[in-house]
XYZ file of C-alpha atoms in Angstrom:
290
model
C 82.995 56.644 68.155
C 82.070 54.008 65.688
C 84.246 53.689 62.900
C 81.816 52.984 59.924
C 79.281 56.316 60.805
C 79.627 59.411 58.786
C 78.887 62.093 61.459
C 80.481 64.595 59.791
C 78.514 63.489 56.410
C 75.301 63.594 58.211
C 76.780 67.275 59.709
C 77.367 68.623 56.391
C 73.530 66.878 55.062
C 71.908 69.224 57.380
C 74.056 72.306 56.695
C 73.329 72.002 53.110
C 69.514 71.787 53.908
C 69.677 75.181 55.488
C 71.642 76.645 52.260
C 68.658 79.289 50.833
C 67.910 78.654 47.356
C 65.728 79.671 44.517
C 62.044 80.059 45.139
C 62.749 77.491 48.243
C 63.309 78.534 52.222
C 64.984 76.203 54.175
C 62.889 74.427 56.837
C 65.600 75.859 60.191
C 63.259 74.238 63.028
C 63.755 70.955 61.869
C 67.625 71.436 60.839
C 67.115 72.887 64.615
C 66.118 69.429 65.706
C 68.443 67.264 63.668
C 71.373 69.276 65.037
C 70.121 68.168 68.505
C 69.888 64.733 68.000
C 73.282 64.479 66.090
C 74.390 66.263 69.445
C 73.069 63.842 71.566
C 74.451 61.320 69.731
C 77.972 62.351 70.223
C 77.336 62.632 73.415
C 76.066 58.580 73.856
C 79.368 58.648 71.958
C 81.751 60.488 74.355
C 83.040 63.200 71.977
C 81.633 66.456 73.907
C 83.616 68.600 71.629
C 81.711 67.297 68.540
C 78.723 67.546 70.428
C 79.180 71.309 71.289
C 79.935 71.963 67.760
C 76.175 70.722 66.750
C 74.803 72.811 69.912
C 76.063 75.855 68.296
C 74.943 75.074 64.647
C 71.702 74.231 66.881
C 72.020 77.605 68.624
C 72.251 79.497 65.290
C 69.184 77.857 63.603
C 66.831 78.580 67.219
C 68.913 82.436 66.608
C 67.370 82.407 63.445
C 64.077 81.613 64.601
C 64.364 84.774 66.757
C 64.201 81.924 69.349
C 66.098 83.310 72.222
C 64.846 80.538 75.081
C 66.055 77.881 72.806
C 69.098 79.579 71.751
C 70.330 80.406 75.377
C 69.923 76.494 75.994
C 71.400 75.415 73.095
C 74.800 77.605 73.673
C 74.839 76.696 77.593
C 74.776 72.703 76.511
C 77.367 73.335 73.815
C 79.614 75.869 76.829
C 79.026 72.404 79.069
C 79.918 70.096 76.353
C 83.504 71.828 75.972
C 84.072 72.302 79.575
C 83.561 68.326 79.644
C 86.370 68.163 76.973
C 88.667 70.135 78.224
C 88.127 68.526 82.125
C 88.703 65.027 80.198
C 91.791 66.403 78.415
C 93.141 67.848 82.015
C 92.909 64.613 83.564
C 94.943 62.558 80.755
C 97.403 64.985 80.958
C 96.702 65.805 76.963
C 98.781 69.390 75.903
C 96.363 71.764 74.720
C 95.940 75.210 74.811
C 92.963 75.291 76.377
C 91.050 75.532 73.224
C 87.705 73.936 74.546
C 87.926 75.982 77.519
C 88.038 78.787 75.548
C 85.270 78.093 73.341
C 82.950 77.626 76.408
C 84.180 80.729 78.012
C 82.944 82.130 74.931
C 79.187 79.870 74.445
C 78.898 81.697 78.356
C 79.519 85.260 77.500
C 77.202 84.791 74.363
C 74.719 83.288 76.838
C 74.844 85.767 79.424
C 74.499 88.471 76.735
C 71.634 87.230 75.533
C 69.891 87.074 78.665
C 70.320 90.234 79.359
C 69.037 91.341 76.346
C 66.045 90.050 77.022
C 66.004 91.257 80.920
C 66.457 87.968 82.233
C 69.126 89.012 84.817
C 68.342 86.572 87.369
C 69.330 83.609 84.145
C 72.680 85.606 83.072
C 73.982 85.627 87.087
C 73.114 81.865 87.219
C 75.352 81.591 84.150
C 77.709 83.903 85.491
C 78.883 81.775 88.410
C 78.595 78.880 86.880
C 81.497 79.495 84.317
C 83.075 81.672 87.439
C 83.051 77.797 89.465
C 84.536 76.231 85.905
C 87.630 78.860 85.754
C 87.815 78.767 89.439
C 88.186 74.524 88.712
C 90.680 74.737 86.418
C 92.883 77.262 88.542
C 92.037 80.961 87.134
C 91.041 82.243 90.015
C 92.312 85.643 88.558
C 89.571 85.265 85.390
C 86.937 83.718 87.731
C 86.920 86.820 90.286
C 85.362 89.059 87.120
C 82.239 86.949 86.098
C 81.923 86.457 90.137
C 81.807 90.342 90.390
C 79.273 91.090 87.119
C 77.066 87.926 89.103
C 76.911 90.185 91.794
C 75.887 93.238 89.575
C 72.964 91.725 87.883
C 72.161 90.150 91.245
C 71.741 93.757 92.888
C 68.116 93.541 93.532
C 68.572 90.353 95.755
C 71.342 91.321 98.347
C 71.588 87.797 99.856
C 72.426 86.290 96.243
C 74.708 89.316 95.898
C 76.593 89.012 98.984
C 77.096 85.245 98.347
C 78.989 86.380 94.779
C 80.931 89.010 96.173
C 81.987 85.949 98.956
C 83.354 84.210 95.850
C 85.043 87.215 94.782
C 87.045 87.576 98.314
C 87.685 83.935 98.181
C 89.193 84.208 94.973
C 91.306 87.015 95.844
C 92.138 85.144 99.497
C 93.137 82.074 97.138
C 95.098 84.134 94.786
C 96.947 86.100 97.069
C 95.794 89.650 97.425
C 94.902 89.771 101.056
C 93.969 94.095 100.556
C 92.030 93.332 97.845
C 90.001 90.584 99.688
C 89.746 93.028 103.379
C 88.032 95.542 100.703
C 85.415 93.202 99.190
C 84.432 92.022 103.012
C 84.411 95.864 103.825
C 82.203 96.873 101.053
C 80.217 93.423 101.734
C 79.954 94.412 105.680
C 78.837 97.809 104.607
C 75.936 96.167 102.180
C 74.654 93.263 104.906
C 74.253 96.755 107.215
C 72.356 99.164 104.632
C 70.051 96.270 102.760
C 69.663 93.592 105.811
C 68.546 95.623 108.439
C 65.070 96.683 110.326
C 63.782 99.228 111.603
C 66.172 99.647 114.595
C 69.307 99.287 111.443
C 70.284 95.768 113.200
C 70.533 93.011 110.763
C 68.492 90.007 110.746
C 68.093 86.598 109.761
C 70.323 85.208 107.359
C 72.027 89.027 106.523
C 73.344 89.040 110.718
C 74.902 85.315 110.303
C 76.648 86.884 106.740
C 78.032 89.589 108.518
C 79.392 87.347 111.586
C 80.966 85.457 108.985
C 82.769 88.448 107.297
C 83.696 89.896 110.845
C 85.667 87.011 111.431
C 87.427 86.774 108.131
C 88.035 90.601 108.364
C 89.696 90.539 111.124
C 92.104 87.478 110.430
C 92.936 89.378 106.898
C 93.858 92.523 109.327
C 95.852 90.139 111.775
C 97.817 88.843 109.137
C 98.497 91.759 107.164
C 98.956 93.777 110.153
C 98.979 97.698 108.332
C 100.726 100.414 110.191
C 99.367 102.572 112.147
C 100.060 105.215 108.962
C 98.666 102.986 106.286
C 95.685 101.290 107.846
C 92.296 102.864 106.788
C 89.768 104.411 109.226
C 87.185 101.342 109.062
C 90.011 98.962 109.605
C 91.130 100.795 112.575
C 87.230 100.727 114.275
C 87.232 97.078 112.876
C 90.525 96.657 115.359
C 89.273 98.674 118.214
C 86.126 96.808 118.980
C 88.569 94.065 120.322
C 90.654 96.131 122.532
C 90.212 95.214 126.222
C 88.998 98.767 126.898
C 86.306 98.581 124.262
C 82.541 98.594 125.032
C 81.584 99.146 121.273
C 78.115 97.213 120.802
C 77.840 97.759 116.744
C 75.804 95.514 114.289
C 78.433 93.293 113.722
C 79.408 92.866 117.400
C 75.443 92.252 117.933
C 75.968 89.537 115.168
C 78.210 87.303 116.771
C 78.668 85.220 119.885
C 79.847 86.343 123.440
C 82.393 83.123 123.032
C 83.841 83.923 119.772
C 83.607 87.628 120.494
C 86.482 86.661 123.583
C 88.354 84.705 121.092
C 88.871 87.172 118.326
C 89.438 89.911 121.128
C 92.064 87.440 122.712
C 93.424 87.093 118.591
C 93.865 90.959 118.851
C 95.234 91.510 122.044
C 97.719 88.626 121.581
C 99.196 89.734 118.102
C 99.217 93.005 119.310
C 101.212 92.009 122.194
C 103.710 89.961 120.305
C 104.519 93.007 118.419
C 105.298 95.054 121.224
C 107.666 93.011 122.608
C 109.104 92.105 119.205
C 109.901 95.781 118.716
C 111.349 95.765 122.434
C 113.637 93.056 121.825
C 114.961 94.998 118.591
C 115.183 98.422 120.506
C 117.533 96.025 122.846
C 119.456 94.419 120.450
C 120.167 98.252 118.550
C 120.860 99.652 122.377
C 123.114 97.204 122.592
């Protein structure tokens, strides 16, 4: 920043403008404007936290204009202008608590709420995922998982935008840990590719049958390495697990879906685990005999 220019003078020049006084209104569209261009300006500067602090004086004035177009624009530059801060801060190491990353968590959710107010659902699911990406960035996975889930709510009407939200939402939950909670997202995700994807004979097609190969294969991995009792596991699980004994000649959608080749290979998976738990429990029942 240079050292001899008064941004915060020139800040508090344009506040003052918008003050109301007597017999005198306050001319907001072009305080509007001269927010923007001190914005950009601290931007050419490399001070994004300054410069998200004049997008939301900018976002108030286009608020004020009952401007909601500009003011959605103006509060997802200023939510990009902290995330830039706070990435800059993470990579020098700076302590912080996450102050700038909380202010554009909080640019987002005013964002999103506005598009929504004015029915613009496809806009506030864009915004959605992309602060869901930024949390996911900075390693809150945990936070990202419920903007990833309300981007697949507003997204309801276009099931292949959906499904590719709830994906995030599994990952999340993969990355974090909670394999059951993951195997339930593919589940209800399996069950969604089926009912919206399919024709007239219920197969699905296109892009929906390559989306529910996909999930078939991570489903099953999730069940091979949580590998539920026979007591615990839940009825879909168990059909999911069935299709790949030797003995089965199940032809469902999301056997139609995938290969003949990796078909064999998951089926081999099953059988295999399966095996090495039998004759882990037989070497046990040994060693107790014994």
């Amino acid at each position: 920043m240079e050292r001899d220019a008064d941004y915060l003078g020139r800040y508090r020049n344009i506040s003052n403008k918008l003050k109301k006084r007597f017999l005198k209104k306050p001319n907001v569209a072009e305080g509007s404007e001269q927010f923007a261009s001190l914005a950009k300006t601290f931007r050419q500067q490399e001070c994004p936290q300054y410069s998200g602090f004049c997008c939301l004086a900018q976002a108030r004035c286009e608020h004020t204009l009952s401007s909601a177009a500009g003011e959605t624009q103006a509060l997802t530059e200023a939510a990009r202008n902290f995330l830039e801060a706070e990435n800059d801060n993470s990579e020098l190491h700076c302590p912080s608590f996450e102050e700038h990353l909380v202010a554009a968590v909080n640019c987002y959710g005013h964002a999103i709420r506005v598009h929504i107010e004015n029915k613009q659902s496809a806009l506030a699911a864009a915004l959605c995922l992309e602060l869901g990406d930024a949390l996911r960035k900075f390693g809150k996975q945990s936070e990202a998982i419920a903007h990833y889930q309300r981007a697949a709510e507003l997204q309801f009407q276009n099931p292949l935008d959906s499904l590719t939200s709830m994906g995030y939402v599994a990952s999340c939950k993969i990355e974090t840990g909670d394999y059951d909670g993951a195997l339930t997202v593919l589940t209800e995700m399996a069950y969604l590719a089926q009912e919206r994807g399919g024709s007239s004979s219920g197969r699905p097609l296109g892009a929906f049958c390559d989306i529910l190969a996909r999930f078939e294969v991570t489903r099953v991995l999730l069940l091979m390495l949580l590998q539920p009792t026979p007591q615990r596991i839940r009825p879909e699980h168990a059909q999911t697990l069935e299709k790949y004994a030797w003995e089965s000649h199940e032809d469902t959608e999301s056997v139609q879906c995938i290969s003949e080749d990796l078909f064999l290979l998951l089926q081999s998976v099953v059988v295999s685990i399966g095996t090495l738990k039998l004759l882990l429990y037989a070497t046990i029942a040994g060693v107790k005999m014994a």
